[in-house]
Amino acid sequence: MQAILLPVLMTLLMSAASRSAIAQQMRPGLWETKAEMTLNGIELPTMTDSDCVSEKSAKDARRYVTRYLEANECQVTLWTYHPPALSVGVRCDNNFGKGAGTLKGTLSPNHFKMKGIIKTSTEVEFGLDFSGRYTQNCKK
């Protein structure tokens, strides 16, 4: 009995591990992103963008999702992903001062969404609601 259970258990564990790795991948193609922001509760203009995500880039969902934060002088300090739940620790040092916070949301191959507040040393609260979704194949 044990000889049968061990291979079955190993197969299940390896299957779960591979699903977790695959789930962090994005679907290659055209993605639309939206960043809704607040500064001390005051809404700022919404930023939207679209991007053709290559097969290579789609394999690194973390890099794609966090590039917006890095463009705004923020670092990702923690990336916790238990499909589909996502938690991203952020530390920033920009025009608003030094700050930190956590963004929480979800990530799947076709969609991501995270939301949170970054509190700074200058008592500024920067709210961010950042999302993206796959829309179609890229035009060649």
mmCIF file of C-alpha atoms in Angstrom:
data_model
loop_
_atom_site.group_PDB
_atom_site.id
_atom_site.type_symbol
_atom_site.label_atom_id
_atom_site.label_comp_id
_atom_site.label_asym_id
_atom_site.label_seq_id
_atom_site.Cartn_x
_atom_site.Cartn_y
_atom_site.Cartn_z
ATOM 1 C CA MET A 1 0.000 0.000 0.000
ATOM 2 C CA GLN A 2 2.788 2.434 0.932
ATOM 3 C CA ALA A 3 4.581 1.656 -2.324
ATOM 4 C CA ILE A 4 1.482 2.820 -4.231
ATOM 5 C CA LEU A 5 0.742 5.893 -2.078
ATOM 6 C CA LEU A 6 4.226 7.419 -2.271
ATOM 7 C CA PRO A 7 4.284 7.847 -6.095
ATOM 8 C CA VAL A 8 0.699 9.178 -6.030
ATOM 9 C CA LEU A 9 1.567 11.676 -3.284
ATOM 10 C CA MET A 10 4.732 12.812 -5.122
ATOM 11 C CA THR A 11 2.728 13.291 -8.330
ATOM 12 C CA LEU A 12 0.143 15.407 -6.524
ATOM 13 C CA LEU A 13 2.817 17.571 -4.871
ATOM 14 C CA MET A 14 4.683 18.117 -8.139
ATOM 15 C CA SER A 15 1.426 18.937 -9.903
ATOM 16 C CA ALA A 16 0.554 21.552 -7.262
ATOM 17 C CA ALA A 17 4.031 23.079 -7.511
ATOM 18 C CA SER A 18 3.846 23.312 -11.299
ATOM 19 C CA ARG A 19 0.361 24.903 -11.150
ATOM 20 C CA SER A 20 1.716 27.549 -8.776
ATOM 21 C CA ALA A 21 4.593 28.371 -11.139
ATOM 22 C CA ILE A 22 2.309 28.485 -14.176
ATOM 23 C CA ALA A 23 -0.235 30.677 -12.392
ATOM 24 C CA GLN A 24 2.371 33.435 -12.052
ATOM 25 C CA GLN A 25 2.643 33.601 -15.801
ATOM 26 C CA MET A 26 0.609 36.053 -17.809
ATOM 27 C CA ARG A 27 -1.053 35.413 -21.103
ATOM 28 C CA PRO A 28 1.033 36.842 -23.972
ATOM 29 C CA GLY A 29 -0.791 39.483 -25.991
ATOM 30 C CA LEU A 30 -2.259 42.955 -25.661
ATOM 31 C CA TRP A 31 -2.791 44.114 -22.073
ATOM 32 C CA GLU A 32 -4.538 47.231 -20.860
ATOM 33 C CA THR A 33 -3.540 48.679 -17.496
ATOM 34 C CA LYS A 34 -5.181 51.307 -15.315
ATOM 35 C CA ALA A 35 -3.755 53.150 -12.311
ATOM 36 C CA GLU A 36 -6.211 55.064 -10.142
ATOM 37 C CA MET A 37 -4.470 57.143 -7.503
ATOM 38 C CA THR A 38 -5.295 59.369 -4.552
ATOM 39 C CA LEU A 39 -3.134 61.800 -2.632
ATOM 40 C CA ASN A 40 -4.392 62.309 0.919
ATOM 41 C CA GLY A 41 -7.808 61.182 -0.280
ATOM 42 C CA ILE A 42 -7.919 63.515 -3.302
ATOM 43 C CA GLU A 43 -8.334 61.680 -6.597
ATOM 44 C CA LEU A 44 -5.599 62.181 -9.162
ATOM 45 C CA PRO A 45 -6.056 61.696 -12.918
ATOM 46 C CA THR A 46 -6.370 58.040 -13.889
ATOM 47 C CA MET A 47 -3.497 56.697 -15.951
ATOM 48 C CA THR A 48 -4.184 54.072 -18.616
ATOM 49 C CA ASP A 49 -1.821 52.246 -20.923
ATOM 50 C CA SER A 50 -1.735 49.309 -23.301
ATOM 51 C CA ASP A 51 1.196 47.066 -24.004
ATOM 52 C CA CYS A 52 1.952 44.071 -26.180
ATOM 53 C CA VAL A 53 3.381 41.461 -23.793
ATOM 54 C CA SER A 54 5.739 39.002 -25.487
ATOM 55 C CA GLU A 55 5.886 35.300 -24.624
ATOM 56 C CA LYS A 56 9.196 35.899 -22.823
ATOM 57 C CA SER A 57 7.824 38.818 -20.744
ATOM 58 C CA ALA A 58 4.628 36.900 -19.973
ATOM 59 C CA LYS A 59 6.678 34.274 -18.129
ATOM 60 C CA ASP A 60 7.614 36.839 -15.456
ATOM 61 C CA ALA A 61 4.353 38.289 -14.120
ATOM 62 C CA ARG A 62 6.135 39.812 -11.129
ATOM 63 C CA ARG A 63 8.418 41.891 -13.350
ATOM 64 C CA TYR A 64 5.541 43.092 -15.519
ATOM 65 C CA VAL A 65 3.264 44.008 -12.612
ATOM 66 C CA THR A 66 5.972 45.794 -10.625
ATOM 67 C CA ARG A 67 7.520 47.865 -13.421
ATOM 68 C CA TYR A 68 4.892 50.597 -12.844
ATOM 69 C CA LEU A 69 5.942 50.851 -9.205
ATOM 70 C CA GLU A 70 9.627 50.992 -10.123
ATOM 71 C CA ALA A 71 8.960 53.775 -12.640
ATOM 72 C CA ASN A 72 7.623 55.807 -9.694
ATOM 73 C CA GLU A 73 10.767 55.263 -7.596
ATOM 74 C CA CYS A 74 9.328 52.436 -5.535
ATOM 75 C CA GLN A 75 10.847 49.054 -4.753
ATOM 76 C CA VAL A 76 9.039 45.799 -4.239
ATOM 77 C CA THR A 77 10.131 44.487 -0.848
ATOM 78 C CA LEU A 78 7.818 41.488 -0.654
ATOM 79 C CA TRP A 79 5.938 39.407 -3.215
ATOM 80 C CA THR A 80 3.602 36.812 -1.735
ATOM 81 C CA TYR A 81 1.481 34.856 -4.156
ATOM 82 C CA HIS A 82 -0.955 32.090 -3.214
ATOM 83 C CA PRO A 83 -3.159 31.775 -6.313
ATOM 84 C CA PRO A 84 -5.043 33.875 -6.945
ATOM 85 C CA ALA A 85 -4.237 36.069 -3.869
ATOM 86 C CA LEU A 86 -1.362 38.529 -4.236
ATOM 87 C CA SER A 87 0.306 40.719 -1.602
ATOM 88 C CA VAL A 88 3.040 43.179 -2.598
ATOM 89 C CA GLY A 89 5.164 45.060 -0.070
ATOM 90 C CA VAL A 90 6.345 48.429 -1.386
ATOM 91 C CA ARG A 91 8.948 50.953 -0.244
ATOM 92 C CA CYS A 92 9.175 54.313 -2.028
ATOM 93 C CA ASP A 93 11.574 57.266 -1.990
ATOM 94 C CA ASN A 94 10.243 59.945 -4.325
ATOM 95 C CA ASN A 95 8.849 63.525 -4.414
ATOM 96 C CA PHE A 96 6.270 62.607 -1.755
ATOM 97 C CA GLY A 97 8.973 61.462 0.686
ATOM 98 C CA LYS A 98 9.989 58.056 1.938
ATOM 99 C CA GLY A 99 7.171 55.649 2.515
ATOM 100 C CA ALA A 100 6.003 52.081 2.660
ATOM 101 C CA GLY A 101 2.829 50.072 2.319
ATOM 102 C CA THR A 102 1.223 46.882 1.126
ATOM 103 C CA LEU A 103 -0.858 46.367 -1.986
ATOM 104 C CA LYS A 104 -3.251 43.415 -1.960
ATOM 105 C CA GLY A 105 -5.243 41.820 -4.721
ATOM 106 C CA THR A 106 -5.320 38.986 -7.214
ATOM 107 C CA LEU A 107 -3.276 37.721 -10.141
ATOM 108 C CA SER A 108 -4.288 35.289 -12.861
ATOM 109 C CA PRO A 109 -3.011 34.671 -16.398
ATOM 110 C CA ASN A 110 -5.675 37.058 -17.790
ATOM 111 C CA HIS A 111 -5.984 39.726 -15.092
ATOM 112 C CA PHE A 112 -4.333 41.386 -12.113
ATOM 113 C CA LYS A 113 -5.624 43.874 -9.568
ATOM 114 C CA MET A 114 -3.992 45.286 -6.475
ATOM 115 C CA LYS A 115 -4.933 48.081 -4.128
ATOM 116 C CA GLY A 116 -3.433 49.729 -1.071
ATOM 117 C CA ILE A 117 -2.031 52.811 0.608
ATOM 118 C CA ILE A 118 1.570 53.918 0.855
ATOM 119 C CA LYS A 119 2.177 56.131 3.895
ATOM 120 C CA THR A 120 5.151 58.494 3.713
ATOM 121 C CA SER A 121 7.435 60.178 6.219
ATOM 122 C CA THR A 122 5.943 63.552 5.188
ATOM 123 C CA GLU A 123 2.468 62.391 6.331
ATOM 124 C CA VAL A 124 1.281 61.998 2.760
ATOM 125 C CA GLU A 125 -0.931 58.988 2.015
ATOM 126 C CA PHE A 126 -0.698 57.784 -1.546
ATOM 127 C CA GLY A 127 -3.501 55.418 -2.536
ATOM 128 C CA LEU A 128 -3.092 53.133 -5.523
ATOM 129 C CA ASP A 129 -5.584 50.905 -7.300
ATOM 130 C CA PHE A 130 -3.633 49.248 -10.126
ATOM 131 C CA SER A 131 -5.128 46.716 -12.519
ATOM 132 C CA GLY A 132 -4.469 45.096 -15.856
ATOM 133 C CA ARG A 133 -6.255 42.724 -18.169
ATOM 134 C CA TYR A 134 -5.550 40.729 -21.287
ATOM 135 C CA THR A 135 -7.624 41.992 -24.223
ATOM 136 C CA GLN A 136 -6.516 40.201 -27.399
ATOM 137 C CA ASN A 137 -3.593 38.825 -29.385
ATOM 138 C CA CYS A 138 -1.073 41.423 -30.514
ATOM 139 C CA LYS A 139 -1.346 42.540 -34.114
ATOM 140 C CA LYS A 140 1.644 41.494 -36.190
#
